[in-house]
Short mmCIF file of C-alpha atoms and ligand atoms in Angstrom, two decimals:
data_model
loop_
_atom_site.label_atom_id
_atom_site.label_comp_id
_atom_site.label_asym_id
_atom_site.label_seq_id
_atom_site.Cartn_x
_atom_site.Cartn_y
_atom_site.Cartn_z
CA MET D 1 -8.07 36.18 17.92
CA SER D 2 -10.99 34.60 15.63
CA ASN D 3 -14.33 34.20 16.72
CA THR D 4 -15.32 31.31 13.93
CA PRO D 5 -15.42 28.48 16.31
CA PHE D 6 -12.80 25.19 14.87
CA VAL D 7 -14.61 22.11 13.74
CA SER D 8 -13.78 19.53 15.72
CA PRO D 9 -10.37 16.89 13.89
CA SER D 10 -13.05 14.00 14.24
CA GLN D 11 -15.48 15.61 11.62
CA ILE D 12 -12.18 16.47 9.47
CA ARG D 13 -11.48 12.72 9.31
CA ALA D 14 -14.98 11.89 9.11
CA GLN D 15 -15.19 14.45 5.52
CA PHE D 16 -11.75 13.08 4.73
CA SER D 17 -12.91 9.67 4.87
CA ALA D 18 -15.54 9.64 3.11
CA ALA D 19 -13.48 11.83 0.49
CA MET D 20 -11.56 9.05 -0.21
CA SER D 21 -14.52 6.72 -0.59
CA ALA D 22 -15.79 9.43 -3.00
CA MET D 23 -12.13 9.84 -5.14
CA TYR D 24 -11.37 5.75 -4.22
CA LYS D 25 -14.94 4.76 -5.90
CA ASN D 26 -14.33 6.31 -8.31
CA GLU D 27 -10.86 5.64 -9.49
CA VAL D 28 -11.59 2.13 -8.63
CA PRO D 29 -14.22 1.15 -9.43
CA LEU D 30 -14.33 -2.71 -8.55
CA TYR D 31 -13.83 -1.20 -4.50
CA GLY D 32 -17.27 0.20 -5.48
CA GLU D 33 -18.67 -3.79 -6.10
CA LEU D 34 -16.58 -4.86 -3.25
CA MET D 35 -18.19 -2.00 -0.14
CA ASP D 36 -21.88 -3.35 -2.28
CA LEU D 37 -20.94 -6.92 -1.87
CA VAL D 38 -19.47 -6.42 1.50
CA SER D 39 -22.79 -4.01 3.05
CA ASP D 40 -24.69 -7.46 1.63
CA VAL D 41 -23.07 -9.03 4.71
CA ASN D 42 -22.83 -7.33 7.20
CA GLN D 43 -26.74 -7.15 6.64
CA HIS D 44 -27.57 -10.47 6.21
CA CYS D 45 -24.90 -11.30 10.19
CA LEU D 46 -27.39 -8.55 11.80
CA ASP D 47 -30.35 -10.11 10.33
CA ASN D 48 -29.36 -13.70 11.63
CA ASP D 49 -28.14 -12.84 14.36
CA ALA D 50 -29.63 -11.07 18.14
CA ALA D 51 -26.18 -11.18 19.40
CA LEU D 52 -24.03 -9.85 17.00
CA HIS D 53 -26.26 -7.10 16.63
CA GLN D 54 -27.09 -6.50 20.96
CA HIS D 55 -22.47 -6.50 21.22
CA LEU D 56 -22.38 -3.99 18.24
CA ALA D 57 -24.81 -1.94 20.00
CA ASN D 58 -23.25 -2.13 23.01
CA THR D 59 -20.21 -1.13 21.71
CA GLN D 60 -21.62 1.52 19.34
CA GLU D 61 -20.06 0.16 16.57
CA LEU D 62 -22.97 -0.49 14.74
CA ALA D 63 -22.86 2.84 13.93
CA ARG D 64 -19.67 3.37 12.53
CA LEU D 65 -19.77 0.35 10.97
CA ASP D 66 -20.74 2.01 7.32
CA GLU D 67 -18.27 4.43 7.33
CA GLU D 68 -15.97 1.59 8.68
CA ARG D 69 -12.14 1.24 6.65
CA HIS D 70 -8.41 1.85 6.16
CA GLY D 71 -6.26 2.55 3.45
CA ALA D 72 -2.55 2.46 2.78
CA ILE D 73 0.29 4.68 1.46
CA ARG D 74 3.40 4.16 0.97
CA VAL D 75 6.14 7.74 0.77
CA GLY D 76 9.89 7.38 -0.25
CA THR D 77 11.66 9.65 1.94
CA ALA D 78 12.04 11.23 5.99
CA ASN D 79 10.70 14.94 4.82
CA GLU D 80 7.22 13.58 3.29
CA LEU D 81 6.97 11.42 6.25
CA HIS D 82 7.18 14.20 8.73
CA THR D 83 4.93 15.61 6.91
CA ILE D 84 2.66 13.15 6.52
CA ARG D 85 2.13 13.18 9.93
CA ARG D 86 1.64 16.82 10.24
CA LEU D 87 -1.40 16.08 8.06
CA PHE D 88 -2.87 13.86 9.73
CA ALA D 89 -2.52 15.42 12.70
CA VAL D 90 -5.06 18.37 11.78
CA MET D 91 -7.46 15.39 11.36
CA GLY D 92 -6.49 14.01 15.14
CA MET D 93 -4.77 10.88 14.06
CA PHE D 94 -1.76 9.99 15.23
CA PRO D 95 1.17 7.07 14.27
CA VAL D 96 0.51 4.10 16.71
CA GLY D 97 2.99 0.62 17.04
CA TYR D 98 5.56 0.13 14.23
CA TYR D 99 5.69 -2.64 11.55
CA ASP D 100 8.87 -4.04 10.52
CA LEU D 101 8.52 -5.41 7.02
CA ALA D 102 11.46 -6.30 6.33
CA PRO D 103 11.53 -9.18 7.17
CA ALA D 104 9.40 -10.56 4.80
CA GLY D 105 10.74 -8.90 2.47
CA VAL D 106 9.31 -5.98 1.86
CA PRO D 107 11.58 -3.43 2.00
CA VAL D 108 9.68 -0.50 4.18
CA HIS D 109 8.73 0.26 7.82
CA SER D 110 5.10 1.02 8.80
CA THR D 111 2.90 2.81 11.47
CA ALA D 112 -0.75 3.31 11.78
CA PHE D 113 -2.17 6.66 11.70
CA ARG D 114 -5.83 6.69 13.74
CA ALA D 115 -7.71 8.16 15.98
CA LEU D 116 -6.81 7.43 19.83
CA HIS D 117 -10.08 7.13 22.54
CA GLU D 118 -12.86 5.53 21.74
CA ASP D 119 -15.25 8.68 21.56
CA GLU D 120 -13.41 9.45 18.44
CA LEU D 121 -12.51 6.19 16.87
CA LYS D 122 -16.90 6.41 16.95
CA GLN D 123 -16.96 9.40 14.92
CA SER D 124 -14.45 8.48 12.73
CA PRO D 125 -12.31 4.85 12.61
CA PHE D 126 -10.44 5.43 9.31
CA ARG D 127 -6.91 4.60 9.70
CA VAL D 128 -4.13 5.07 7.00
CA PHE D 129 -1.58 2.32 7.24
CA THR D 130 1.67 4.25 6.32
CA SER D 131 4.58 2.55 5.51
CA LEU D 132 8.32 4.25 4.57
CA LEU D 133 10.83 3.18 1.83
CA ARG D 134 14.45 1.50 3.54
CA LEU D 135 16.35 2.94 0.14
CA GLU D 136 18.98 1.34 2.36
CA LEU D 137 18.39 -1.80 1.46
CA ILE D 138 18.44 -1.58 -2.09
CA ASP D 139 22.21 -3.03 -3.10
CA ASN D 140 22.72 -1.49 -5.78
CA GLU D 141 24.37 2.19 -4.73
CA ALA D 142 24.17 4.02 -8.23
CA LEU D 143 20.43 3.00 -7.84
CA ARG D 144 19.80 3.72 -4.75
CA ASP D 145 21.15 6.96 -4.80
CA GLU D 146 19.41 7.85 -8.09
CA ALA D 147 15.99 7.00 -6.07
CA ALA D 148 17.10 8.93 -3.50
CA ALA D 149 17.95 12.15 -6.28
CA ILE D 150 14.42 11.35 -7.72
CA LEU D 151 12.28 11.08 -4.39
CA ALA D 152 14.26 14.35 -3.31
CA ARG D 153 12.72 16.42 -6.39
CA ARG D 154 8.69 15.52 -5.81
CA ARG D 155 6.65 17.28 -3.76
CA ILE D 156 3.99 15.70 -2.60
CA PHE D 157 1.75 18.08 -0.80
CA THR D 158 0.39 21.25 -2.15
CA ASP D 159 1.11 24.60 -1.05
CA GLY D 160 -2.54 25.25 0.29
CA ALA D 161 -2.33 21.59 2.13
CA LEU D 162 0.90 23.19 3.58
CA ALA D 163 -0.24 26.82 4.31
CA LEU D 164 -2.98 25.06 6.06
CA ILE D 165 -1.13 22.38 8.37
CA GLU D 166 0.45 25.24 9.74
CA LYS D 167 -2.18 27.28 10.14
CA HIS D 168 -3.58 24.27 12.22
CA GLU D 169 -0.81 24.61 14.67
CA GLN D 170 -0.38 27.99 15.44
CA GLN D 171 -4.24 28.16 15.80
CA GLY D 172 -4.62 24.83 17.20
CA GLY D 173 -7.88 23.93 15.10
CA LEU D 174 -9.19 25.08 11.64
CA ASP D 175 -12.56 26.71 11.34
CA ALA D 176 -15.16 25.33 8.87
CA ALA D 177 -14.51 27.42 5.27
CA ASP D 178 -10.79 26.57 6.07
CA ALA D 179 -11.08 22.36 7.13
CA GLU D 180 -13.21 21.92 3.86
CA GLN D 181 -10.43 23.60 2.43
CA PHE D 182 -7.78 21.23 3.95
CA VAL D 183 -9.66 18.66 2.61
CA GLN D 184 -9.15 18.88 -0.74
CA GLU D 185 -6.05 20.10 -0.33
CA ALA D 186 -5.04 16.70 1.37
CA LEU D 187 -6.78 14.41 -1.06
CA GLU D 188 -4.72 15.59 -3.61
CA THR D 189 -1.39 14.04 -1.48
CA PHE D 190 -3.30 10.51 -2.00
CA ARG D 191 -4.99 11.23 -6.14
CA TRP D 192 -3.53 8.78 -8.42
CA HIS D 193 -1.89 10.31 -11.50
CA THR D 194 -1.67 8.19 -14.50
CA ASP D 195 2.10 9.71 -15.92
CA ALA D 196 4.97 8.53 -14.39
CA THR D 197 8.06 10.68 -12.67
CA VAL D 198 10.76 9.28 -14.71
CA THR D 199 10.99 6.77 -18.49
CA SER D 200 10.58 3.70 -18.85
CA ALA D 201 14.38 2.70 -18.80
CA GLN D 202 14.23 3.89 -15.29
CA TYR D 203 11.13 2.32 -14.27
CA ASP D 204 11.92 -1.02 -15.38
CA ALA D 205 15.34 -0.82 -13.55
CA LEU D 206 13.34 0.37 -10.34
CA HIS D 207 11.32 -2.48 -10.67
CA ASP D 208 13.96 -4.76 -11.41
CA GLN D 209 15.06 -4.61 -7.82
CA HIS D 210 11.76 -4.75 -6.11
CA ARG D 211 7.98 -4.04 -7.96
CA LEU D 212 7.47 -1.84 -4.53
CA ILE D 213 10.56 0.95 -5.26
CA ALA D 214 9.11 1.79 -8.68
CA ASP D 215 5.63 1.67 -6.76
CA VAL D 216 7.46 4.90 -4.53
CA VAL D 217 9.99 6.18 -6.70
CA ALA D 218 8.41 6.23 -10.44
CA PHE D 219 5.24 8.38 -9.68
CA LYS D 220 4.53 12.12 -8.43
CA GLY D 221 2.47 10.80 -4.77
CA PRO D 222 2.09 8.24 -2.51
CA HIS D 223 -1.24 6.99 -4.57
CA ILE D 224 -3.46 5.43 -2.18
CA ASN D 225 -3.42 1.81 -3.67
CA HIS D 226 -6.61 0.21 -1.39
CA LEU D 227 -9.55 0.89 0.96
CA THR D 228 -10.25 -1.71 2.93
CA PRO D 229 -13.88 -1.50 4.42
CA ARG D 230 -15.11 -3.28 7.44
CA THR D 231 -16.87 -7.31 7.64
CA LEU D 232 -19.10 -8.56 9.99
CA ASP D 233 -18.69 -12.41 7.81
CA ILE D 234 -14.95 -12.59 6.34
CA ASP D 235 -15.65 -16.49 4.70
CA ALA D 236 -18.70 -14.80 3.53
CA VAL D 237 -17.10 -12.28 1.38
CA GLN D 238 -14.25 -13.86 0.28
CA GLU D 239 -16.70 -16.68 -0.82
CA GLN D 240 -18.65 -14.67 -2.77
CA MET D 241 -16.43 -12.33 -4.41
CA PRO D 242 -15.40 -14.12 -8.01
CA ALA D 243 -20.03 -14.35 -7.89
CA ARG D 244 -19.47 -10.49 -8.29
CA GLY D 245 -16.41 -10.41 -10.70
CA ILE D 246 -13.53 -9.68 -7.96
CA SER D 247 -10.90 -12.33 -7.63
CA PRO D 248 -10.09 -12.66 -4.49
CA LYS D 249 -5.82 -13.72 -2.41
CA ALA D 250 -5.13 -17.93 -2.04
CA VAL D 251 -6.26 -17.08 1.90
CA ILE D 252 -6.84 -15.01 4.67
CA GLU D 253 -4.76 -13.40 6.63
CA GLY D 254 -5.01 -13.69 10.60
CA PRO D 255 -6.57 -15.78 12.81
CA PRO D 256 -9.22 -18.54 11.99
CA THR D 257 -12.57 -17.87 11.83
CA ARG D 258 -14.13 -18.32 15.79
CA LYS D 259 -17.02 -17.59 17.21
CA HIS D 260 -15.22 -14.75 18.78
CA PRO D 261 -13.15 -12.91 16.50
CA ILE D 262 -9.92 -11.90 17.57
CA LEU D 263 -8.05 -9.38 15.96
CA LEU D 264 -8.10 -8.88 12.40
CA ARG D 265 -8.60 -11.43 10.13
CA GLN D 266 -8.13 -9.53 6.29
CA THR D 267 -7.79 -10.97 2.29
CA SER D 268 -7.34 -8.80 -0.78
CA PHE D 269 -8.78 -8.35 -4.15
CA LYS D 270 -5.08 -8.52 -6.17
CA ALA D 271 -3.69 -6.17 -7.87
CA LEU D 272 -5.59 -3.80 -10.98
CA ASN D 273 -3.43 -3.62 -13.80
CA GLU D 274 -3.87 0.18 -15.27
CA SER D 275 -2.28 2.39 -17.89
CA VAL D 276 0.51 4.47 -17.43
CA ARG D 277 3.18 7.61 -18.96
CA PHE D 278 6.12 7.63 -18.32
CA THR D 279 8.74 10.52 -19.29
CA ASP D 280 9.89 9.03 -22.49
CA GLN D 281 5.91 8.60 -23.67
CA ASP D 282 3.22 10.51 -25.42
CA GLY D 283 0.20 10.55 -26.57
CA ALA D 284 -1.30 7.56 -27.53
CA ASP D 285 2.24 5.60 -25.96
CA LEU D 286 1.36 4.11 -22.62
CA GLY D 287 3.39 1.75 -19.93
CA SER D 288 2.00 -0.08 -16.69
CA HIS D 289 1.87 -0.22 -13.38
CA THR D 290 -0.15 -3.23 -11.09
CA ALA D 291 -0.64 -1.08 -7.77
CA ARG D 292 -3.82 -0.50 -6.77
CA PHE D 293 -6.86 -3.58 -4.84
CA GLY D 294 -9.15 -3.55 -2.89
CA GLU D 295 -9.44 -5.33 0.96
CA ILE D 296 -11.74 -6.73 3.15
CA GLU D 297 -11.38 -6.52 6.60
CA GLN D 298 -12.72 -8.23 9.41
CA ARG D 299 -12.36 -6.25 13.25
CA GLY D 300 -12.12 -9.15 16.27
CA ALA D 301 -10.83 -8.30 19.82
CA ALA D 302 -7.31 -6.33 21.11
CA LEU D 303 -5.85 -9.07 22.67
CA THR D 304 -3.61 -8.68 25.55
CA ALA D 305 0.37 -8.13 26.30
CA LYS D 306 -0.50 -12.49 26.93
CA GLY D 307 -2.88 -12.67 23.96
CA ARG D 308 -0.96 -12.07 21.37
CA ASP D 309 2.63 -13.84 22.41
CA LEU D 310 -0.48 -16.76 22.54
CA TYR D 311 -1.45 -15.79 18.97
CA ASP D 312 1.92 -14.78 17.56
CA GLN D 313 3.66 -18.74 18.94
CA LEU D 314 0.30 -20.51 17.33
CA LEU D 315 0.73 -18.16 13.83
CA ALA D 316 4.33 -19.78 14.01
CA ALA D 317 3.73 -23.34 14.99
CA THR D 318 1.56 -22.92 11.82
CA ARG D 319 3.55 -21.51 9.26
CA ASP D 320 6.45 -24.06 10.29
CA GLU D 321 3.90 -27.31 10.35
CA MET D 322 3.16 -25.52 6.10
CA GLY D 323 6.74 -24.60 5.73
CA GLY D 324 6.65 -20.95 5.22
CA ALA D 325 3.41 -18.52 4.07
CA PRO D 326 0.88 -20.30 1.96
CA THR D 327 0.28 -20.81 -1.26
CA GLU D 328 -3.16 -21.45 -3.50
CA SER D 329 -1.71 -24.78 -4.18
CA ASN D 330 -1.96 -25.74 0.00
CA ALA D 331 -4.67 -23.34 0.96
CA GLN D 332 -7.46 -25.59 2.75
CA ARG D 333 -3.72 -27.77 4.27
CA TYR D 334 -2.74 -24.12 5.36
CA TYR D 335 -6.45 -23.53 7.27
CA GLN D 336 -7.38 -26.95 9.44
CA THR D 337 -3.15 -26.84 10.52
CA LEU D 338 -4.16 -23.20 11.71
CA GLU D 339 -7.61 -23.84 13.57
CA LYS D 340 -5.83 -27.35 15.00
CA HIS D 341 -3.12 -24.76 16.58
CA PHE D 342 -5.65 -22.41 17.36
CA SER D 343 -7.83 -24.56 18.99
CA ALA D 344 -5.57 -23.59 22.21
CA PHE D 345 -7.34 -20.26 22.07
CA PRO D 346 -10.07 -19.97 24.19
CA ASP D 347 -13.65 -19.21 22.43
CA ASP D 348 -15.05 -17.91 25.56
CA LEU D 349 -16.00 -15.07 26.87
CA THR D 350 -15.77 -15.30 29.89
CA GLU D 351 -12.59 -17.42 29.77
CA LEU D 352 -10.79 -14.80 27.14
CA PHE D 353 -11.37 -12.71 30.48
CA LYS D 354 -10.09 -14.73 33.03
CA ASP D 355 -7.66 -15.93 31.34
CA GLU D 356 -6.10 -11.66 31.06
CA LEU D 357 -5.87 -12.89 26.82
CA ALA D 358 -8.27 -9.42 25.79
CA TYR D 359 -9.16 -6.74 26.77
CA PHE D 360 -12.63 -6.04 27.76
CA ILE D 361 -15.00 -3.35 28.27
CA PHE D 362 -18.04 -3.54 31.46
CA THR D 363 -21.48 -2.78 31.20
CA PRO D 364 -24.28 -3.15 34.92
CA THR D 365 -27.25 -5.26 33.46
CA ALA D 366 -30.16 -4.76 34.43
CA GLN D 367 -29.89 -7.16 37.48
CA GLY D 368 -27.20 -5.52 38.60
CA MET D 369 -28.47 -2.26 38.10
CA ALA D 370 -31.32 -3.45 40.75
CA LYS D 371 -28.56 -4.21 43.44
CA ALA D 372 -26.52 -0.82 43.01
CA GLY D 373 -25.54 0.31 46.19
CA GLN D 374 -25.80 -2.83 47.63
CA PHE D 375 -22.68 -5.10 46.78
CA PRO D 376 -19.68 -5.52 49.76
CA ALA D 377 -16.94 -3.30 49.12
CA ASN D 378 -15.05 -6.57 48.22
CA THR D 379 -17.18 -7.74 45.63
CA THR D 380 -14.34 -8.21 42.03
CA ILE D 381 -15.53 -7.93 39.34
CA THR D 382 -15.24 -11.94 38.71
CA GLN D 383 -17.47 -12.41 40.60
CA LEU D 384 -20.52 -9.27 39.27
CA ILE D 385 -19.48 -11.51 35.82
CA GLU D 386 -20.40 -14.29 36.73
CA GLN D 387 -22.70 -13.65 39.22
CA GLY D 388 -24.78 -12.02 35.74
CA ASP D 389 -24.53 -8.48 37.20
CA VAL D 390 -21.67 -7.17 34.40
CA SER D 391 -21.93 -8.05 30.81
CA ILE D 392 -18.45 -7.94 28.82
CA ASP D 393 -17.35 -6.82 25.58
CA ALA D 394 -14.85 -7.13 24.09
CA ILE D 395 -12.64 -4.29 22.61
CA VAL D 396 -12.23 -4.20 18.90
CA TYR D 397 -8.52 -4.56 17.97
CA GLU D 398 -7.91 -0.44 15.52
CA ASP D 399 -4.11 -2.27 14.39
CA PHE D 400 -2.50 -3.64 12.03
CA LEU D 401 -0.61 -7.29 12.37
CA PRO D 402 2.90 -7.29 10.11
CA VAL D 403 2.42 -10.91 9.35
CA SER D 404 -0.63 -10.61 7.75
CA ALA D 405 0.31 -7.24 5.68
CA ALA D 406 3.63 -9.02 4.78
CA GLY D 407 0.71 -10.83 3.52
CA ILE D 408 -1.12 -8.46 1.63
CA PHE D 409 1.83 -7.21 0.37
CA GLN D 410 2.97 -10.25 -1.80
CA SER D 411 -0.02 -11.39 -2.82
CA ASN D 412 -0.35 -7.56 -4.48
CA LEU D 413 3.73 -8.16 -5.13
CA GLY D 414 4.22 -10.76 -8.13
CA ASP D 415 6.14 -13.63 -7.82
CA ASN D 416 9.66 -10.93 -7.90
CA GLY D 417 8.90 -9.26 -4.40
CA ALA D 418 10.30 -12.09 -2.28
CA ALA D 419 13.17 -10.78 -2.17
CA GLU D 420 15.24 -11.43 1.95
CA TYR D 421 16.41 -8.12 4.21
CA THR D 422 18.81 -9.06 7.03
CA GLN D 423 19.17 -5.31 8.17
CA LEU D 424 17.44 -5.09 11.94
CA SER D 425 14.11 -3.29 12.34
CA ASN D 426 15.34 0.05 13.54
CA GLN D 427 12.75 1.79 15.39
CA ASP D 428 15.07 4.85 16.48
CA LEU D 429 15.80 5.67 12.50
CA PHE D 430 11.76 5.25 12.79
CA GLU D 431 10.94 7.28 14.89
CA ARG D 432 13.74 9.67 14.12
CA ASP D 433 12.37 10.68 10.83
CA LEU D 434 8.75 10.57 11.78
CA GLY D 435 9.21 13.31 14.15
CA GLN D 436 8.39 11.84 17.09
CA THR D 437 8.37 8.04 18.85
CA VAL D 438 4.92 5.88 18.59
CA ILE D 439 2.05 5.11 20.74
CA ASP D 440 1.19 2.17 21.96
CA GLU D 441 -1.61 -0.11 21.26
CA GLN D 442 -1.80 -2.01 24.29
CA ALA D 443 -1.24 0.66 26.43
CA LEU D 444 -4.18 2.68 24.89
CA TYR D 445 -6.22 -1.09 25.45
CA GLN D 446 -5.66 -0.90 29.03
CA GLU D 447 -6.77 2.53 29.86
CA GLN D 448 -10.21 2.75 28.07
CA SER D 449 -10.59 -1.34 29.70
CA GLU D 450 -9.63 0.51 32.94
CA ARG D 451 -11.42 3.57 31.91
CA SER D 452 -15.22 1.16 32.24
CA LEU D 453 -14.51 -0.68 34.41
CA ALA D 454 -14.05 2.28 37.00
CA SER D 455 -17.23 4.51 35.15
CA CYS D 456 -19.50 0.78 35.57
CA LEU D 457 -18.24 -0.15 39.13
CA THR D 458 -18.94 3.58 39.97
CA GLN D 459 -22.84 3.36 38.41
CA LEU D 460 -22.91 0.10 41.01
CA GLY D 461 -21.82 1.69 43.41
CA LEU D 462 -17.80 0.34 43.72
C1 OOG J 1 -0.20 -2.05 3.26
C2 OOG J 1 -0.32 -3.61 2.89
C3 OOG J 1 -0.40 -3.70 4.65
C4 OOG J 1 -2.71 -3.47 6.21
O1 OOG J 1 -4.25 -3.68 5.83
O2 OOG J 1 -2.40 -5.29 6.73
C5 OOG J 1 -2.22 -3.28 4.81
C6 OOG J 1 0.25 -1.42 1.50
O3 OOG J 1 -0.09 -2.33 0.93
O4 OOG J 1 0.71 -0.40 1.44
O5 OOG J 1 -2.94 -2.54 4.52
NI1 NI J 2 -4.75 -2.92 4.59
#
């Protein structure tokens, strides 16, 4: 047994998140520009909204705000998905949720690797939306076999990363030196490679089938395709992007602007055209590929199953009325329609709590603490809130939304990306490839809320 203490997984995750951000800023300078804009807007929001400032302090989100980001990758095989799960586990990141993108014309299914407990999220909220290509959805059999053969040949993990994953599994952790090396080795998997693994003709064939298929199959690894900082005012960032030379996608995905944000609103700038070298090219002879972009997100309250049903229903009604997904030309009408339908979603914290639409944490107020130990035993939490003895703050939604994710994918896939896949979602198959069942996000929010309630009541002597 070694005497060197293990580094906490959260610390490794924070190190990895910082290293990823530095690498991506270096590879995609526009991401750095976006980060600067987001930081300016966030500062402006905090300076002008004392209540927001207080809420972020209460929920301990203030410190993590600048650390906040998610990224996304797309892997090609069951084996890659299985190993990436083990890699993320070293950093305390576990698969939460199942997202089926096939109904929206994207031939993947996905999960999000993230920390599970609020104390760990506080240390580093970094998440990675991870998609597995569904080769079975390629209808051209010869191309499907060729793609499978190409993928079977590549190795996306370094020997060093594999050795340290194993060491972590055997020892139950990594010491500081190993953790440091692990971060460097893991980074290699997410790096951009200019050299493709296929000829230009192979690339074209894959691309003609679906741009996403070319993106996954034609390269040496699952390059990180975007990183996403969290903003406190996505409308302001969307509006200010053009002045910084960044062109945003047509509409912000997710719920409309609200006083109390719910779930997740997202927008992105379009993927950049980058030079790549196919195996039949050399020297100055280059091809091109669009893959990498930048995204921003504004996170709001995690919704209960009841709240989520209402959200899904109102979003579907909006899309029905619009006759499909929004486009550049009907963006204004889309926002108006969205707002109209979402007027049915309460925008008051107490109402959200009483209607059981969102998850909350509970904090005794100074007034409540002054009465600690004197409350009648049958006092309910609703009474405590209404009397002003307890204040409530919504729990941040840490996950993703399939319709929004499809919108982010599509905006970066160009016009030929809108294939329709009718095959059923296959969570069982995904979980078999992954090597475990995905964690239910609802249960995590529920547990956090219950922990908070128990601690609040104990403090009040109830
Ligand atoms: C993932 C797109 C989804 C999000 O934030 O919803 C996503 C991808 O393009 O690989 O990142
Ligand atoms: Ni994203």
